[in-house]
mmCIF file of C-alpha atoms in Angstrom:
data_model
loop_
_atom_site.group_PDB
_atom_site.id
_atom_site.type_symbol
_atom_site.label_atom_id
_atom_site.label_comp_id
_atom_site.label_asym_id
_atom_site.label_seq_id
_atom_site.Cartn_x
_atom_site.Cartn_y
_atom_site.Cartn_z
ATOM 1 C CA MET A 1 86.928 3.855 57.177
ATOM 2 C CA LEU A 2 85.993 2.999 53.750
ATOM 3 C CA GLN A 3 83.076 1.570 54.529
ATOM 4 C CA GLU A 4 81.697 4.134 56.633
ATOM 5 C CA TYR A 5 82.219 6.847 54.021
ATOM 6 C CA LEU A 6 79.889 4.844 51.475
ATOM 7 C CA ARG A 7 77.318 4.607 54.112
ATOM 8 C CA ASN A 8 78.333 8.099 54.518
ATOM 9 C CA GLN A 9 77.050 7.988 51.112
ATOM 10 C CA GLU A 10 74.341 6.477 50.643
ATOM 11 C CA GLU A 11 72.511 8.113 54.118
ATOM 12 C CA SER A 12 73.224 11.590 52.314
ATOM 13 C CA THR A 13 71.659 10.374 49.008
ATOM 14 C CA LYS A 14 68.744 9.183 51.385
ATOM 15 C CA LYS A 15 67.930 12.586 52.768
ATOM 16 C CA MET A 16 68.480 14.196 49.197
ATOM 17 C CA GLU A 17 65.912 12.442 47.676
ATOM 18 C CA ARG A 18 64.061 12.514 50.214
ATOM 19 C CA ARG A 19 64.302 16.022 50.316
ATOM 20 C CA ILE A 20 64.047 15.945 46.302
ATOM 21 C CA ASP A 21 60.037 14.039 46.366
ATOM 22 C CA PHE A 22 59.268 16.339 49.343
ATOM 23 C CA ILE A 23 60.113 19.268 46.658
ATOM 24 C CA HIS A 24 58.407 17.419 43.746
ATOM 25 C CA GLU A 25 55.600 16.812 46.315
ATOM 26 C CA SER A 26 55.215 20.992 47.609
ATOM 27 C CA LEU A 27 55.688 22.490 44.537
ATOM 28 C CA GLY A 28 53.110 19.922 42.855
ATOM 29 C CA ASN A 29 51.058 20.450 45.229
ATOM 30 C CA LYS A 30 51.461 23.749 44.896
ATOM 31 C CA SER A 31 51.514 24.242 40.890
ATOM 32 C CA GLU A 32 47.562 22.294 41.843
ATOM 33 C CA VAL A 33 46.782 25.060 44.413
ATOM 34 C CA LEU A 34 47.650 27.462 41.802
ATOM 35 C CA PHE A 35 45.910 26.487 39.372
ATOM 36 C CA LYS A 36 42.366 26.142 41.481
ATOM 37 C CA GLN A 37 43.496 29.405 42.732
ATOM 38 C CA VAL A 38 43.580 31.050 39.018
ATOM 39 C CA ILE A 39 40.129 29.273 38.236
ATOM 40 C CA LYS A 40 38.635 30.882 40.895
ATOM 41 C CA LEU A 41 40.809 34.336 40.197
ATOM 42 C CA ASP A 42 39.275 34.045 36.309
ATOM 43 C CA GLU A 43 35.708 33.041 37.519
ATOM 44 C CA ASP A 44 35.739 36.200 40.222
ATOM 45 C CA ILE A 45 37.114 37.400 37.191
ATOM 46 C CA LYS A 46 34.169 36.665 34.998
ATOM 47 C CA LYS A 47 31.400 37.718 37.685
ATOM 48 C CA LEU A 48 33.332 41.295 37.931
ATOM 49 C CA ARG A 49 32.681 41.814 34.438
ATOM 50 C CA GLU A 50 29.023 40.706 34.699
ATOM 51 C CA ASP A 51 28.323 43.442 37.304
ATOM 52 C CA HIS A 52 30.306 46.076 35.880
ATOM 53 C CA ASP A 53 28.634 45.234 32.426
ATOM 54 C CA ARG A 54 25.094 45.041 34.548
ATOM 55 C CA SER A 55 25.961 48.977 36.644
ATOM 56 C CA LEU A 56 26.600 50.110 33.087
ATOM 57 C CA THR A 57 24.000 49.118 31.946
ATOM 58 C CA LEU A 58 21.753 50.348 35.195
ATOM 59 C CA VAL A 59 23.914 53.343 34.892
ATOM 60 C CA LYS A 60 22.784 53.982 31.218
ATOM 61 C CA LEU A 61 18.874 53.321 31.582
ATOM 62 C CA ASP A 62 18.923 56.359 35.400
ATOM 63 C CA VAL A 63 20.442 58.924 32.196
ATOM 64 C CA ALA A 64 18.010 57.439 29.732
ATOM 65 C CA SER A 65 14.916 57.579 31.922
ATOM 66 C CA LYS A 66 16.097 61.543 33.242
ATOM 67 C CA TYR A 67 16.872 61.988 29.962
ATOM 68 C CA GLN A 68 13.446 61.365 29.322
ATOM 69 C CA GLU A 69 12.386 62.943 32.096
ATOM 70 C CA LEU A 70 13.970 66.330 31.068
ATOM 71 C CA LEU A 71 12.475 65.721 27.820
ATOM 72 C CA ASN A 72 9.078 65.381 28.867
ATOM 73 C CA LYS A 73 9.235 68.264 30.637
ATOM 74 C CA SER A 74 10.650 70.589 28.390
ATOM 75 C CA MET A 75 7.652 69.076 25.704
ATOM 76 C CA ARG A 76 5.146 70.693 28.914
ATOM 77 C CA ILE A 77 7.161 73.847 29.182
ATOM 78 C CA GLU A 78 6.810 74.268 25.138
ATOM 79 C CA ASP A 79 3.104 73.507 25.581
ATOM 80 C CA THR A 80 2.673 75.487 28.096
ATOM 81 C CA SER A 81 3.927 78.625 26.301
ATOM 82 C CA TYR A 82 2.005 77.369 22.911
ATOM 83 C CA GLY A 83 -0.783 77.648 25.354
ATOM 84 C CA ASN A 84 0.250 79.983 26.772
ATOM 85 C CA SER A 85 0.757 82.139 23.712
ATOM 86 C CA LYS A 86 -2.577 81.041 21.384
ATOM 87 C CA HIS A 87 -3.716 82.659 25.121
ATOM 88 C CA LEU A 88 -2.024 85.704 24.613
ATOM 89 C CA GLY A 89 -3.270 85.460 20.540
ATOM 90 C CA SER A 90 -6.616 85.693 21.767
ATOM 91 C CA ILE A 91 -6.943 88.937 24.197
ATOM 92 C CA TYR A 92 -4.552 90.887 21.121
ATOM 93 C CA ASN A 93 -7.809 89.316 18.307
ATOM 94 C CA ARG A 94 -10.083 91.363 20.516
ATOM 95 C CA LEU A 95 -7.873 93.878 21.500
ATOM 96 C CA GLN A 96 -7.393 94.775 17.760
ATOM 97 C CA ALA A 97 -11.828 94.236 17.329
ATOM 98 C CA LEU A 98 -11.808 96.829 20.350
ATOM 99 C CA GLU A 99 -10.222 99.078 17.838
ATOM 100 C CA GLY A 100 -13.396 101.454 17.538
ATOM 101 C CA SER A 101 -14.483 101.699 21.287
ATOM 102 C CA SER A 102 -13.624 104.286 23.594
ATOM 103 C CA HIS A 103 -10.710 101.374 25.731
ATOM 104 C CA ALA A 104 -8.900 101.376 21.960
ATOM 105 C CA ASN A 105 -8.952 105.700 22.441
ATOM 106 C CA TYR A 106 -7.966 105.486 26.028
ATOM 107 C CA LYS A 107 -5.248 103.513 24.841
ATOM 108 C CA ARG A 108 -4.238 105.696 22.443
ATOM 109 C CA GLU A 109 -4.754 108.741 24.545
ATOM 110 C CA ARG A 110 -1.444 106.769 26.647
ATOM 111 C CA SER A 111 0.558 106.125 24.560
ATOM 112 C CA PRO A 112 4.241 107.455 24.816
ATOM 113 C CA THR A 113 4.556 109.919 20.710
ATOM 114 C CA PRO A 114 5.989 112.352 19.736
ATOM 115 C CA ASN A 115 3.517 114.166 20.122
ATOM 116 C CA HIS A 116 1.836 113.584 22.286
ATOM 117 C CA PRO A 117 3.279 113.316 26.047
ATOM 118 C CA PRO A 118 1.803 110.520 28.116
ATOM 119 C CA PHE A 119 0.278 112.965 30.447
ATOM 120 C CA TYR A 120 0.113 116.687 29.997
ATOM 121 C CA CYS A 121 2.474 118.841 32.547
ATOM 122 C CA ASN A 122 1.047 121.361 34.826
ATOM 123 C CA ALA A 123 3.297 123.820 33.062
ATOM 124 C CA ILE A 124 2.328 123.733 30.167
ATOM 125 C CA THR A 125 -1.064 124.091 30.594
ATOM 126 C CA ARG A 126 -0.384 127.241 33.143
ATOM 127 C CA ARG A 127 2.020 129.141 31.178
ATOM 128 C CA SER A 128 0.688 132.249 31.973
ATOM 129 C CA THR A 129 1.075 132.301 35.800
ATOM 130 C CA THR A 130 4.448 130.364 35.761
ATOM 131 C CA GLN A 131 7.106 132.187 37.308
ATOM 132 C CA VAL A 132 10.698 131.996 36.875
ATOM 133 C CA HIS A 133 13.278 132.810 39.701
ATOM 134 C CA GLU A 134 16.816 133.502 38.854
ATOM 135 C CA GLY A 135 18.489 132.723 42.024
ATOM 136 C CA GLN A 136 17.717 129.218 40.851
#
């Protein structure tokens, strides 16, 4: 009986040792697998950072090019405005040169001033023929 008990204990100890060895092997393999996964994840993170940096650079370049395009458009508008103002200035200078001509006199006649209205009313010129009706 004691021998049987010792044999069972020995078998039980061997089973436990096998389990412990299996657990150690499993943990050893798992730690190696986990380590490889960590390295792979680290490489993936590095690639993602590079892609992110590249994307940010592209976005910055895109924003910069759109800003430059808008700046160029505004400069063209400014140039056009300047050109138009130069053109209007030359027209104004020509009109001032015509100061003594009939065009300038016509313009002065048509300009609204307190003394001279832009056009003459018939009621003013025909004052004697205008009748006032009391019912209206």
